[in-house]
Amino acid sequence: TPDTYLQSFSDIEKLGLVSGDLASTLLVSAKLRNILVHEYDFEEDYERFYDSAKEIVPAYQQYIEAVLKYIS
């Protein structure tokens, strides 16, 4: 069982459930989640944060497809 969100995405790559590129994007999402949950100040780097967040939606669509394929 993974201890962190970051580790869970690393683990699914090791299992072959997702590609390395997808796992890397999902790792970014975990880092962004930590910024939001812990209310880190990201205003100075808002544009970079926003650009990273835009990439996450398609990554989660790919992730969902991979999970559905795995469980079917």
mmCIF file of C-alpha atoms in Angstrom:
data_model
loop_
_atom_site.group_PDB
_atom_site.id
_atom_site.type_symbol
_atom_site.label_atom_id
_atom_site.label_comp_id
_atom_site.label_asym_id
_atom_site.label_seq_id
_atom_site.Cartn_x
_atom_site.Cartn_y
_atom_site.Cartn_z
ATOM 1 C CA THR A 1 0.000 0.000 0.000
ATOM 2 C CA PRO A 2 1.472 3.357 -0.967
ATOM 3 C CA ASP A 3 2.119 5.876 1.775
ATOM 4 C CA THR A 4 1.503 8.953 -0.383
ATOM 5 C CA TYR A 5 -0.303 10.063 -3.515
ATOM 6 C CA LEU A 6 3.090 10.489 -5.152
ATOM 7 C CA GLN A 7 4.055 6.916 -4.388
ATOM 8 C CA SER A 8 0.749 5.537 -5.676
ATOM 9 C CA PHE A 9 1.375 6.977 -9.144
ATOM 10 C CA SER A 10 4.919 5.644 -9.125
ATOM 11 C CA ASP A 11 3.617 2.221 -8.142
ATOM 12 C CA ILE A 12 1.062 2.024 -10.953
ATOM 13 C CA GLU A 13 3.827 2.768 -13.443
ATOM 14 C CA LYS A 14 5.939 -0.048 -11.981
ATOM 15 C CA LEU A 15 2.953 -2.385 -12.355
ATOM 16 C CA GLY A 16 2.673 -1.416 -16.020
ATOM 17 C CA LEU A 17 -0.793 0.071 -15.601
ATOM 18 C CA VAL A 18 0.292 3.426 -17.067
ATOM 19 C CA SER A 19 3.223 4.713 -19.121
ATOM 20 C CA GLY A 20 6.114 6.615 -17.611
ATOM 21 C CA ASP A 21 4.936 9.835 -19.255
ATOM 22 C CA LEU A 22 1.440 9.482 -17.830
ATOM 23 C CA ALA A 23 2.797 8.606 -14.394
ATOM 24 C CA SER A 24 4.976 11.736 -14.495
ATOM 25 C CA THR A 25 1.969 13.926 -15.285
ATOM 26 C CA LEU A 26 -0.014 12.267 -12.509
ATOM 27 C CA LEU A 27 2.880 12.926 -10.130
ATOM 28 C CA VAL A 28 2.595 16.620 -11.007
ATOM 29 C CA SER A 29 -1.101 16.430 -10.124
ATOM 30 C CA ALA A 30 -0.248 15.064 -6.689
ATOM 31 C CA LYS A 31 2.155 17.937 -6.140
ATOM 32 C CA LEU A 32 -0.499 20.446 -7.241
ATOM 33 C CA ARG A 33 -2.969 18.778 -4.899
ATOM 34 C CA ASN A 34 -0.540 19.277 -2.027
ATOM 35 C CA ILE A 35 -0.201 22.956 -2.910
ATOM 36 C CA LEU A 36 -3.986 23.386 -2.844
ATOM 37 C CA VAL A 37 -4.705 21.274 0.233
ATOM 38 C CA HIS A 38 -1.956 22.799 2.318
ATOM 39 C CA GLU A 39 -2.689 26.294 1.004
ATOM 40 C CA TYR A 40 0.872 26.980 -0.078
ATOM 41 C CA ASP A 41 1.341 30.429 -1.541
ATOM 42 C CA PHE A 42 1.574 29.968 -5.290
ATOM 43 C CA GLU A 43 0.474 33.421 -6.437
ATOM 44 C CA GLU A 44 3.970 34.322 -7.568
ATOM 45 C CA ASP A 45 3.976 31.335 -9.896
ATOM 46 C CA TYR A 46 0.262 31.311 -10.760
ATOM 47 C CA GLU A 47 0.791 31.007 -14.520
ATOM 48 C CA ARG A 48 2.999 27.936 -14.148
ATOM 49 C CA PHE A 49 0.513 26.420 -11.698
ATOM 50 C CA TYR A 50 -2.374 27.071 -14.108
ATOM 51 C CA ASP A 51 -0.486 25.625 -17.094
ATOM 52 C CA SER A 52 0.329 22.477 -15.126
ATOM 53 C CA ALA A 53 -3.267 22.138 -13.977
ATOM 54 C CA LYS A 54 -4.541 22.311 -17.586
ATOM 55 C CA GLU A 55 -2.453 19.244 -18.466
ATOM 56 C CA ILE A 56 -3.966 17.187 -15.675
ATOM 57 C CA VAL A 57 -7.495 16.762 -17.066
ATOM 58 C CA PRO A 58 -6.409 14.801 -20.167
ATOM 59 C CA ALA A 59 -4.002 12.801 -18.014
ATOM 60 C CA TYR A 60 -6.818 11.724 -15.715
ATOM 61 C CA GLN A 61 -8.909 10.765 -18.725
ATOM 62 C CA GLN A 62 -6.053 8.486 -19.816
ATOM 63 C CA TYR A 63 -5.692 7.199 -16.258
ATOM 64 C CA ILE A 64 -9.394 6.320 -16.059
ATOM 65 C CA GLU A 65 -9.174 4.511 -19.400
ATOM 66 C CA ALA A 66 -6.170 2.520 -18.146
ATOM 67 C CA VAL A 67 -7.961 1.558 -14.929
ATOM 68 C CA LEU A 68 -11.115 0.529 -16.803
ATOM 69 C CA LYS A 69 -9.024 -1.578 -19.176
ATOM 70 C CA TYR A 70 -7.225 -3.177 -16.229
ATOM 71 C CA ILE A 71 -10.394 -4.105 -14.340
ATOM 72 C CA SER A 72 -12.339 -5.367 -17.344
#
